[in-house]
Amino acid sequence: MEILSVKTEPYSDQTLGTSGLRRKVSVVKQPHYLENFIQSVFDSLDNFEGKTLVIGGDGRYYNDTAIQALIKIAIANQFGRIIVGQNGILSTPATSHVIVKYKAIGGFILSASHNPGGPDADFGIKFDTEHGAPAPQDMTEKFTLRTREIDHFWWADIPDVNLSVIGEQTFGSTIVQVIDSVKDYADYMQEIFDFKRLKKMFQQGFTMTFDAMNAVTGPYAVRIFEELLGAKAGSVVHAKPLPDFGGLHPEPNLTYAKELVNRMSEDSAPDFGAASDGDGDRYMILGKSFPVNPSDSLAILAEYLDTIPFYQGKLKGVARSMPTSFAVDDVAKKKGLALYETPTGWKFFGNLLNAGKIALCGEESFGGGSSHLQEKDGIWAVLCWLSILEKTGKSVSELVHELWNQYGRVYTLLCNYDIADKKAAEAVISNLKEKLPHLVGQSVKDREITKAFVFAYTDPVTKEVTENQGICLYFEDTTRLIFRLSGTSSVGATLKVYINERITDEKKLNGEPFVVLSDLMQISMELSELKHLTGIQKPSIMT
Ligand code: VG1
Ligand code: CO
């Protein structure tokens, strides 16, 4: 086997966003684009020779080519063992678990998560640390710095490695080990949850539909829900990972998971509906004709997590990303749990989990996770919900209504504005920033602005400060608007406007968020001068 040193030129755009590097497939296909990035990651790590590396992915278009490049560069960089999911399939949470279980120094996940896949769509690559946690900010900054100066990468001159057969193959001093994509993860879920009790619930007639959206969770969901728990065959739909996700946009929300939403509103709907995203780290929960709001879901998990034996005595604190609604704050207060508010992106939860400050965390985008592993975990969240339903004997909507009756309902609305011109999108944020000092005390449509600031975060463990994480405007403590730019778009920019309002009036608990929050949406358009600065008049999606 020959190891080659290949000369290369740096690219200037390899900056990581909220969750790894995401680009159009056409960008990633440029000569050495991927090779440069991978070698830059290795150049930023210390002492990995002879150690283990994990490679996972969501099965999207171009992953097969990218995985072969990754393996060849990893062999040339002298890793001792490379663990790869069969056919390159390993969800984000499964990759995180495998990294820790096999004591790897880290791993790559080839996924652009919820972004669409296919030749004209998106490709992505993320790196997880030895803790199975998304690379923290200081590490991703190192990667980017290295990409700016790279002049060569190492390459093992071998034919493509067969990833379809489970087992080991040796190349020089490196073993490539192909593993069952599901087994380790499914075993772990059985350590956390009481599968016997859940199985009994299904035997007694409980029904569910899980929409894998033609993405990575299909094989996991079939094994866990149908084969191990005994949900009826066919309970998992869109179960085969496809390179273009069958044209679906694998982001579980009311717009993109329309088929599931419709199914759950039929008379014959099952008791429980769930979905997950491209790489299996997000989830969505629905009862009969009752979609659960992600922030409410986090509050429910906080309320009941310690009824699951694995967590008894472990729940000392919870964390939510800043745009996640304050529904969970009430539960934390009642239960005497510490509460942390972090910037958007799972990488900010890692230090809190590692330090044992929290056992549960979540995001408004339906990311949920716990101390069981350091990525967000869609199937885990679904198993939590199933365990809570089994334990309480209540329906999804009963549980959520109980939450609202106790604390009031925090209505939420997220408006995404896709803006082709990134500069125009940035102008919206900078314009708002300039206005901030004058906003407090001003009234818009009879609502007075009581606080206006740019969110910054000081990591309670490392004391590292992360600035500029979104603009927050409060109207009393019960209502707020948040403006931030998405860090996962592959072209142009997406302005995200999050609207939250807590309503405690019992008669107003069953409203429609689009209606209840429509005046706040108007206010957000006015204050941001969106139309004037971008020409855009309405959201690309609302959820
Ligand atoms: C979005 C979500 C964020 C999530 C991130 C990655 O980021 O808002 O909550 O952590 O995607 O999720 P942004 O910057 O576009 O708002 V995933 O499932 O892509 O790994
Ligand atoms: Co994801």
Coordinates of C-alpha atoms and ligand atoms in Angstrom, one line a residue:
M1 CA 0.0 0.0 0.0
E2 CA 1.5 3.3 -1.0
I3 CA 0.9 6.5 1.0
L4 CA 0.9 9.6 -1.1
S5 CA 1.4 13.2 -0.1
V6 CA -0.9 15.2 -2.5
K7 CA -0.3 18.9 -3.1
T8 CA -3.4 21.1 -2.7
E9 CA -4.5 24.7 -2.6
P10 CA -6.7 26.1 0.3
Y11 CA -10.3 27.1 -0.1
S12 CA -11.4 30.2 1.7
D13 CA -15.0 29.2 2.6
Q14 CA -14.5 26.3 4.9
T15 CA -16.1 27.9 8.0
L16 CA -18.3 25.7 10.1
G17 CA -21.8 26.8 11.1
T18 CA -24.3 25.8 13.9
S19 CA -23.6 22.1 13.1
G20 CA -20.5 21.3 11.0
L21 CA -19.7 22.3 7.4
R22 CA -22.7 22.4 5.0
R23 CA -22.5 23.2 1.4
K24 CA -24.2 22.4 -1.9
V25 CA -23.0 19.1 -3.4
S26 CA -21.6 21.0 -6.4
V27 CA -19.3 23.0 -4.0
V28 CA -18.1 19.8 -2.2
K29 CA -17.4 18.1 -5.5
Q30 CA -14.7 20.7 -6.4
P31 CA -11.2 19.1 -6.6
H32 CA -9.8 18.4 -3.1
Y33 CA -12.6 20.3 -1.3
L34 CA -13.4 17.5 1.0
E35 CA -9.8 16.1 1.2
N36 CA -8.6 19.6 2.4
F37 CA -11.3 19.7 5.1
I38 CA -10.6 16.2 6.4
Q39 CA -6.9 16.6 6.5
S40 CA -7.3 20.0 8.3
V41 CA -9.3 18.3 11.0
F42 CA -6.6 15.7 11.5
D43 CA -3.9 18.4 11.5
S44 CA -5.8 20.1 14.3
L45 CA -5.9 16.9 16.5
D46 CA -3.1 15.5 18.6
N47 CA -1.8 12.0 19.2
F48 CA -4.3 10.0 17.2
E49 CA -1.9 7.6 15.5
G50 CA -2.8 4.0 16.3
K51 CA -6.2 5.2 17.8
T52 CA -9.8 4.6 16.8
L53 CA -11.9 6.8 14.5
V54 CA -15.6 6.4 13.9
I55 CA -17.4 7.3 10.6
G56 CA -21.2 7.6 10.3
G57 CA -23.6 9.1 8.0
D58 CA -27.2 9.5 7.0
G59 CA -27.0 7.8 3.6
R60 CA -27.5 11.0 1.5
Y61 CA -26.2 11.6 -2.0
Y62 CA -22.4 11.8 -2.3
N63 CA -21.8 10.1 1.1
D64 CA -20.5 6.9 -0.6
T65 CA -17.8 8.9 -2.4
A66 CA -17.0 11.0 0.7
I67 CA -16.7 8.0 3.0
Q68 CA -14.1 6.3 0.7
A69 CA -12.1 9.5 0.7
L70 CA -12.4 9.8 4.4
I71 CA -11.2 6.2 5.0
K72 CA -8.2 6.6 2.6
I73 CA -7.1 9.8 4.3
A74 CA -7.6 8.3 7.8
I75 CA -5.5 5.2 6.8
A76 CA -2.8 7.5 5.4
N77 CA -2.8 9.5 8.6
Q78 CA -2.2 6.2 10.5
F79 CA -5.3 5.6 12.6
G80 CA -5.2 2.2 14.2
R81 CA -8.8 1.4 13.7
I82 CA -11.6 2.9 11.6
I83 CA -15.2 1.9 12.6
V84 CA -17.8 2.5 9.9
G85 CA -21.5 1.7 9.9
Q86 CA -22.6 -0.9 7.4
N87 CA -23.0 0.9 4.0
G88 CA -21.9 4.0 5.7
I89 CA -25.1 4.3 7.8
L90 CA -24.8 5.5 11.4
S91 CA -27.2 8.1 12.8
T92 CA -25.7 11.1 14.7
P93 CA -26.7 9.7 18.1
A94 CA -25.5 6.2 17.2
T95 CA -22.2 7.6 16.1
S96 CA -21.9 9.5 19.4
H97 CA -22.6 6.3 21.3
V98 CA -20.2 4.2 19.2
I99 CA -17.4 6.7 19.8
V100 CA -17.7 6.4 23.5
K101 CA -18.4 2.7 23.6
Y102 CA -15.3 1.9 21.5
K103 CA -13.1 4.6 23.1
A104 CA -12.5 6.3 19.8
I105 CA -10.7 9.7 19.7
G106 CA -13.7 11.1 17.8
G107 CA -15.7 10.6 14.7
F108 CA -17.1 12.1 11.5
I109 CA -20.8 12.2 10.6
L110 CA -21.5 12.7 7.0
S111 CA -24.8 14.6 7.1
A112 CA -26.4 17.9 6.4
S113 CA -29.0 16.8 8.8
H114 CA -32.4 18.4 8.0
N115 CA -31.2 20.0 4.8
P116 CA -32.5 18.2 1.6
G117 CA -30.3 15.7 -0.2
G118 CA -29.5 14.9 -3.8
P119 CA -27.2 16.0 -6.6
D120 CA -28.6 19.6 -6.5
A121 CA -29.1 19.7 -2.8
D122 CA -26.9 19.7 0.3
F123 CA -24.0 17.8 1.7
G124 CA -22.5 18.1 5.2
I125 CA -19.8 16.9 7.5
K126 CA -19.6 17.2 11.3
F127 CA -16.9 16.1 13.8
D128 CA -17.6 14.7 17.2
T129 CA -15.1 14.6 20.1
E130 CA -14.0 11.6 22.1
H131 CA -17.1 12.3 24.3
G132 CA -19.3 11.9 21.3
A133 CA -20.1 15.6 21.5
P134 CA -20.2 18.1 18.6
A135 CA -16.8 19.8 18.3
P136 CA -16.9 22.9 20.5
Q137 CA -16.3 26.3 19.1
D138 CA -12.6 26.6 19.9
M139 CA -12.0 23.3 18.0
T140 CA -14.1 24.2 14.9
E141 CA -12.2 27.5 14.8
K142 CA -8.9 25.6 14.7
F143 CA -10.3 23.4 11.8
T144 CA -11.2 26.5 9.8
L145 CA -7.8 28.2 10.4
R146 CA -6.0 25.1 9.2
T147 CA -8.2 25.0 6.0
R148 CA -6.9 28.4 5.1
E149 CA -3.2 27.3 5.0
I150 CA -3.3 23.7 4.0
D151 CA -0.9 22.7 1.2
H152 CA -1.0 18.9 1.1
F153 CA -3.0 15.9 2.4
W154 CA -2.1 12.3 2.9
W155 CA -3.8 9.6 0.8
A156 CA -3.7 5.8 0.9
D157 CA -3.5 4.5 -2.6
I158 CA -5.9 1.6 -2.3
P159 CA -9.1 0.5 -4.1
D160 CA -12.5 1.4 -2.5
V161 CA -13.2 -0.5 0.7
N162 CA -16.2 -2.8 0.7
L163 CA -18.6 -1.4 3.3
S164 CA -21.5 -3.8 2.7
V165 CA -20.2 -6.7 4.7
I166 CA -19.8 -6.6 8.5
G167 CA -16.3 -7.6 9.6
E168 CA -12.7 -6.4 9.6
Q169 CA -10.3 -5.6 6.8
T170 CA -6.6 -4.6 7.2
F171 CA -4.8 -2.0 5.3
G172 CA -1.1 -1.5 6.4
S173 CA -1.3 -0.9 10.1
T174 CA -5.0 0.2 10.0
I175 CA -8.0 -2.1 10.6
V176 CA -11.3 -1.0 8.9
Q177 CA -14.2 -2.5 10.9
V178 CA -17.7 -2.4 9.4
I179 CA -20.3 -2.7 12.1
D180 CA -24.1 -3.3 12.3
S181 CA -25.5 0.2 12.1
V182 CA -28.2 -0.4 14.7
K183 CA -27.1 -3.0 17.2
D184 CA -25.0 -1.0 19.6
Y185 CA -27.5 1.8 19.8
A186 CA -30.5 -0.6 20.2
D187 CA -28.6 -2.4 23.0
Y188 CA -28.0 0.9 24.7
M189 CA -31.7 2.0 24.5
Q190 CA -32.6 -1.3 26.3
E191 CA -30.3 -0.3 29.2
I192 CA -32.0 3.0 29.5
F193 CA -35.7 2.1 29.0
D194 CA -37.9 -0.7 30.3
F195 CA -38.6 -2.6 27.0
K196 CA -40.6 -5.2 28.8
R197 CA -43.2 -2.7 30.0
L198 CA -43.3 -0.9 26.7
K199 CA -43.7 -4.2 24.9
K200 CA -46.7 -5.0 27.1
M201 CA -48.3 -1.6 26.2
F202 CA -48.1 -2.6 22.5
Q203 CA -49.5 -6.0 23.3
Q204 CA -52.4 -4.4 24.9
G205 CA -53.2 -2.6 21.7
F206 CA -51.2 0.7 21.8
T207 CA -50.6 2.0 18.2
M208 CA -48.1 4.3 16.7
T209 CA -46.8 5.7 13.4
F210 CA -43.2 6.7 13.1
D211 CA -42.2 8.6 9.9
A212 CA -38.5 8.1 9.2
M213 CA -38.7 10.5 6.2
N214 CA -36.6 8.2 4.0
A215 CA -33.7 9.2 6.1
V216 CA -31.3 7.5 8.6
T217 CA -33.7 6.4 11.4
G218 CA -35.6 3.9 9.3
P219 CA -33.5 0.9 10.2
Y220 CA -33.3 2.0 13.9
A221 CA -37.0 2.5 14.2
V222 CA -37.9 -0.8 12.5
R223 CA -35.6 -2.7 14.8
I224 CA -36.6 -0.9 18.0
F225 CA -40.3 -0.2 17.6
E226 CA -41.4 -3.1 15.4
E227 CA -39.0 -5.9 16.1
L228 CA -38.1 -5.3 19.8
L229 CA -41.2 -3.6 21.1
G230 CA -43.8 -5.3 18.9
A231 CA -45.4 -2.3 17.2
K232 CA -47.4 -3.6 14.2
A233 CA -45.4 -4.2 11.0
G234 CA -45.7 -1.1 8.9
S235 CA -45.8 1.2 12.0
V236 CA -42.6 2.7 10.6
V237 CA -43.1 4.5 7.3
H238 CA -40.6 5.9 4.8
A239 CA -38.3 3.4 6.5
K240 CA -35.5 3.0 3.8
P241 CA -32.8 5.7 3.8
L242 CA -32.6 7.1 0.3
P243 CA -29.9 9.3 -1.2
D244 CA -32.4 12.1 -1.9
F245 CA -34.8 11.2 0.9
G246 CA -37.3 10.5 -1.8
G247 CA -37.6 14.2 -2.4
L248 CA -38.8 14.8 1.2
H249 CA -37.3 17.6 3.3
P250 CA -36.2 15.6 6.3
E251 CA -37.0 18.2 8.9
P252 CA -39.7 17.2 11.2
N253 CA -42.1 20.1 11.5
L254 CA -45.7 20.8 10.6
T255 CA -44.8 21.8 7.1
Y256 CA -42.4 19.1 6.1
A257 CA -43.9 16.2 7.9
K258 CA -47.3 17.0 6.4
E259 CA -48.1 13.4 5.6
L260 CA -47.7 12.4 9.2
V261 CA -49.7 15.4 10.4
N262 CA -52.5 14.4 8.1
R263 CA -52.4 10.8 9.2
M264 CA -52.6 11.8 12.8
S265 CA -55.8 13.8 12.2
E266 CA -57.7 10.9 10.5
D267 CA -60.4 9.1 12.5
S268 CA -58.3 6.0 12.4
A269 CA -55.2 7.7 13.6
P270 CA -52.9 5.7 15.9
D271 CA -52.4 6.7 19.6
F272 CA -49.0 8.2 19.0
G273 CA -47.1 9.7 16.1
A274 CA -43.5 10.6 15.7
A275 CA -40.9 11.6 13.1
S276 CA -37.2 12.3 13.0
D277 CA -34.8 14.2 10.8
G278 CA -32.1 13.4 8.2
D279 CA -29.5 12.2 10.7
G280 CA -31.8 11.0 13.5
D281 CA -30.9 13.6 16.1
R282 CA -34.3 15.4 16.1
Y283 CA -37.8 14.2 16.7
M284 CA -41.4 15.3 16.5
I285 CA -44.3 14.1 18.7
L286 CA -48.0 14.0 17.9
G287 CA -51.1 12.8 19.6
K288 CA -54.4 12.2 17.8
S289 CA -55.0 15.5 16.0
F290 CA -52.5 17.1 18.4
P291 CA -49.0 18.1 17.3
V292 CA -46.8 18.8 20.4
N293 CA -44.8 22.0 20.4
P294 CA -41.1 21.2 20.8
S295 CA -40.6 23.5 23.7
D296 CA -43.6 22.0 25.5
S297 CA -42.1 18.6 24.8
L298 CA -38.9 19.6 26.6
A299 CA -41.0 20.8 29.6
I300 CA -42.9 17.4 29.7
L301 CA -39.6 15.5 29.5
A302 CA -38.3 17.6 32.4
E303 CA -41.5 16.9 34.4
Y304 CA -41.3 13.2 34.0
L305 CA -37.7 12.2 33.2
D306 CA -37.1 11.0 36.7
T307 CA -39.9 8.5 36.5
I308 CA -37.6 6.5 34.1
P309 CA -35.4 4.5 36.5
F310 CA -32.2 5.3 34.5
Y311 CA -32.6 8.9 35.5
Q312 CA -33.7 8.6 39.1
G313 CA -31.7 10.9 41.3
K314 CA -29.7 12.2 38.2
L315 CA -31.8 15.1 37.2
K316 CA -30.2 18.1 38.9
G317 CA -30.4 20.6 36.1
V318 CA -31.8 21.2 32.6
A319 CA -30.7 23.4 29.7
R320 CA -32.4 24.9 26.7
S321 CA -31.2 27.0 23.8
M322 CA -32.1 30.6 24.1
P323 CA -34.9 30.6 21.4
T324 CA -36.5 27.6 23.0
S325 CA -39.6 28.8 24.9
F326 CA -39.6 29.3 28.7
A327 CA -42.1 26.5 29.2
V328 CA -39.4 24.3 30.7
D329 CA -38.3 27.1 33.1
D330 CA -41.5 26.7 35.1
V331 CA -41.1 23.0 35.5
A332 CA -37.4 23.5 36.5
K333 CA -38.5 26.1 39.1
K334 CA -41.1 23.8 40.6
K335 CA -38.8 20.8 40.8
G336 CA -35.8 22.9 42.1
L337 CA -33.7 22.2 39.1
A338 CA -30.9 24.5 37.9
L339 CA -31.7 26.0 34.5
Y340 CA -29.2 27.1 31.8
E341 CA -29.9 29.1 28.7
T342 CA -27.4 28.5 25.9
P343 CA -26.9 29.7 22.3
T344 CA -28.5 27.7 19.5
G345 CA -26.6 24.5 18.6
W346 CA -25.9 21.3 20.5
K347 CA -22.2 22.1 21.0
F348 CA -23.1 24.4 23.8
F349 CA -24.6 21.6 26.0
G350 CA -21.5 19.5 26.0
N351 CA -19.6 21.2 28.9
L352 CA -22.8 21.2 31.0
L353 CA -23.4 17.5 30.4
N354 CA -19.7 16.6 31.0
A355 CA -19.6 18.6 34.3
G356 CA -22.8 16.8 35.5
K357 CA -24.6 20.2 35.8
I358 CA -27.5 19.0 33.6
A359 CA -29.1 15.6 32.7
L360 CA -31.6 17.0 30.1
C361 CA -31.4 19.5 27.4
G362 CA -33.3 20.6 24.3
E363 CA -34.0 23.0 21.5
E364 CA -37.1 24.5 19.9
S365 CA -36.2 22.7 16.7
F366 CA -37.1 19.4 18.3
G367 CA -33.7 18.5 19.5
G368 CA -33.8 16.6 22.7
G369 CA -31.1 14.8 24.6
S370 CA -29.7 13.8 28.0
S371 CA -26.7 12.6 29.9
H372 CA -27.0 9.2 28.1
L373 CA -24.9 10.6 25.1
Q374 CA -23.8 14.0 24.1
E375 CA -25.6 14.5 20.8
K376 CA -29.3 15.1 20.5
D377 CA -31.2 11.9 20.0
G378 CA -34.5 11.6 18.2
I379 CA -35.3 7.9 18.9
W380 CA -34.4 8.3 22.6
A381 CA -36.9 11.2 22.8
V382 CA -39.6 9.0 21.3
L383 CA -38.8 6.2 23.8
C384 CA -39.0 8.8 26.6
W385 CA -42.4 9.8 25.4
L386 CA -43.5 6.1 25.1
S387 CA -42.3 5.5 28.7
I388 CA -44.2 8.5 30.0
L389 CA -47.4 7.5 28.2
E390 CA -46.9 3.9 29.6
K391 CA -46.2 5.2 33.2
T392 CA -49.0 7.7 33.4
G393 CA -51.6 6.0 31.2
K394 CA -52.5 9.4 29.8
S395 CA -52.7 10.5 26.2
V396 CA -50.4 12.9 24.5
S397 CA -52.9 15.7 24.6
E398 CA -53.9 15.1 28.2
L399 CA -50.2 15.4 29.3
V400 CA -49.8 18.7 27.4
H401 CA -53.1 20.1 28.7
E402 CA -52.0 19.3 32.2
L403 CA -48.8 21.3 31.6
W404 CA -50.8 24.3 30.3
N405 CA -53.3 24.2 33.1
Q406 CA -50.5 24.2 35.6
Y407 CA -48.2 26.9 34.2
G408 CA -50.1 28.5 31.4
R409 CA -49.4 27.9 27.7
V410 CA -46.4 29.4 26.0
Y411 CA -47.5 30.0 22.4
T412 CA -44.6 29.8 19.9
L413 CA -44.2 30.7 16.3
L414 CA -41.1 30.5 14.2
C415 CA -41.0 32.5 11.0
N416 CA -38.2 31.6 8.6
Y417 CA -37.4 34.2 5.9
D418 CA -35.1 32.9 3.2
I419 CA -33.2 35.8 1.8
A420 CA -31.0 35.2 -1.3
D421 CA -28.8 38.2 -0.6
K422 CA -26.8 37.4 2.6
K423 CA -25.7 41.1 3.0
A424 CA -29.4 42.2 3.1
A425 CA -30.1 39.6 5.8
E426 CA -27.1 40.8 7.8
A427 CA -28.3 44.4 7.4
V428 CA -31.6 43.4 9.1
I429 CA -29.6 42.3 12.2
S430 CA -27.2 45.2 12.2
N431 CA -30.1 47.7 11.8
L432 CA -31.9 46.2 14.8
K433 CA -28.7 46.3 16.8
E434 CA -28.3 50.0 16.1
K435 CA -31.8 50.6 17.3
L436 CA -31.6 48.5 20.5
P437 CA -30.5 51.3 22.9
H438 CA -33.6 53.4 22.0
L439 CA -36.2 50.6 22.1
V440 CA -36.7 50.0 25.8
G441 CA -39.8 52.0 26.9
Q442 CA -41.1 52.4 23.4
S443 CA -44.6 51.0 22.6
V444 CA -45.6 49.2 19.4
K445 CA -49.3 48.4 18.9
D446 CA -49.9 49.1 22.6
R447 CA -47.2 46.7 23.8
E448 CA -44.2 48.2 25.6
I449 CA -40.7 46.9 25.1
T450 CA -39.2 46.2 28.5
K451 CA -35.9 44.7 27.5
A452 CA -33.8 44.8 24.4
F453 CA -30.4 43.1 24.1
V454 CA -28.0 41.0 22.0
F455 CA -27.7 37.5 23.6
A456 CA -24.2 36.5 24.8
Y457 CA -23.3 33.4 26.6
T458 CA -20.7 32.7 29.3
D459 CA -20.0 29.0 29.5
P460 CA -20.5 28.2 33.2
V461 CA -17.7 25.6 33.1
T462 CA -15.0 27.1 30.9
K463 CA -16.1 30.8 31.3
E464 CA -15.6 31.2 27.6
V465 CA -17.8 34.0 26.2
T466 CA -19.8 33.6 22.9
E467 CA -21.2 36.9 21.7
N468 CA -23.8 37.9 19.1
Q469 CA -26.2 34.9 19.4
G470 CA -29.4 36.7 18.5
I471 CA -31.4 39.8 19.3
C472 CA -34.0 39.6 22.1
L473 CA -36.8 42.0 22.6
Y474 CA -39.1 41.4 25.7
F475 CA -42.5 42.9 26.2
E476 CA -43.0 42.2 29.9
D477 CA -41.6 38.9 31.0
T478 CA -44.2 36.9 29.3
T479 CA -43.7 37.9 25.7
R480 CA -40.6 38.0 23.5
L481 CA -39.3 38.3 19.9
I482 CA -35.9 36.9 18.9
F483 CA -34.1 37.5 15.6
R484 CA -31.1 35.5 14.5
L485 CA -29.6 34.2 11.3
S486 CA -29.6 30.5 10.7
G487 CA -26.2 28.9 10.8
T488 CA -27.1 25.8 8.7
S489 CA -28.1 27.3 5.4
S490 CA -25.9 26.3 2.5
V491 CA -26.6 29.3 0.3
G492 CA -27.9 32.9 0.9
A493 CA -29.3 33.4 4.4
T494 CA -32.3 32.5 6.5
L495 CA -33.5 35.0 9.1
K496 CA -35.3 33.3 11.9
V497 CA -37.8 35.2 13.9
Y498 CA -39.0 33.4 17.0
I499 CA -42.2 34.6 18.8
N500 CA -43.2 33.5 22.3
E501 CA -46.0 34.5 24.5
R502 CA -47.2 32.9 27.8
I503 CA -50.9 33.0 28.3
T504 CA -52.4 31.9 31.5
D505 CA -56.1 32.7 30.9
E506 CA -57.8 29.3 31.0
K507 CA -60.2 30.3 28.3
K508 CA -57.4 31.0 25.9
L509 CA -55.4 27.8 26.1
N510 CA -56.7 26.2 22.9
G511 CA -56.0 28.9 20.4
E512 CA -54.1 28.6 17.1
P513 CA -50.6 30.0 17.4
F514 CA -50.7 31.7 14.0
V515 CA -53.8 33.6 15.2
V516 CA -52.8 34.2 18.8
L517 CA -49.4 35.6 17.8
S518 CA -50.4 37.4 14.6
D519 CA -50.1 40.9 16.0
L520 CA -46.6 40.0 17.4
M521 CA -45.7 38.8 13.9
Q522 CA -46.7 42.2 12.5
I523 CA -44.6 43.9 15.2
S524 CA -41.6 41.8 14.3
M525 CA -41.9 42.8 10.6
E526 CA -42.2 46.4 11.6
L527 CA -39.4 46.6 14.0
S528 CA -37.0 44.7 11.8
E529 CA -38.0 46.8 8.7
L530 CA -37.8 43.5 6.8
K531 CA -39.7 44.6 3.8
H532 CA -37.7 47.8 3.4
L533 CA -34.3 46.1 3.8
T534 CA -34.9 42.9 1.9
G535 CA -38.1 43.3 -0.1
I536 CA -39.5 40.3 1.6
Q537 CA -43.1 40.4 2.8
K538 CA -43.9 37.0 4.2
P539 CA -42.1 34.0 5.7
S540 CA -40.9 31.2 3.6
I541 CA -42.2 28.8 6.3
M542 CA -44.0 29.3 9.6
T543 CA -44.1 26.6 12.2
Ligands
VG1_1 C1 -30.8 24.6 13.3 C2 -31.6 24.6 14.6 C3 -30.8 24.3 15.8 C4 -30.1 23.0 15.6 C5 -29.3 23.0 14.3 C6 -28.6 21.7 13.9 O1 -29.8 25.6 13.4 O2 -32.2 25.9 14.8 O3 -31.6 24.2 16.9 O4 -29.2 22.7 16.6 O5 -30.2 23.4 13.2 O6 -29.6 20.7 13.9 P1 -29.9 27.1 12.7 O7 -28.6 27.7 12.9 O8 -30.3 26.8 11.3 O9 -31.0 27.8 13.4 V1 -29.3 19.4 12.9 O10 -30.6 18.4 13.3 O11 -29.0 20.1 11.5 O12 -27.8 18.7 13.3
CO2 CO -30.2 16.6 12.6

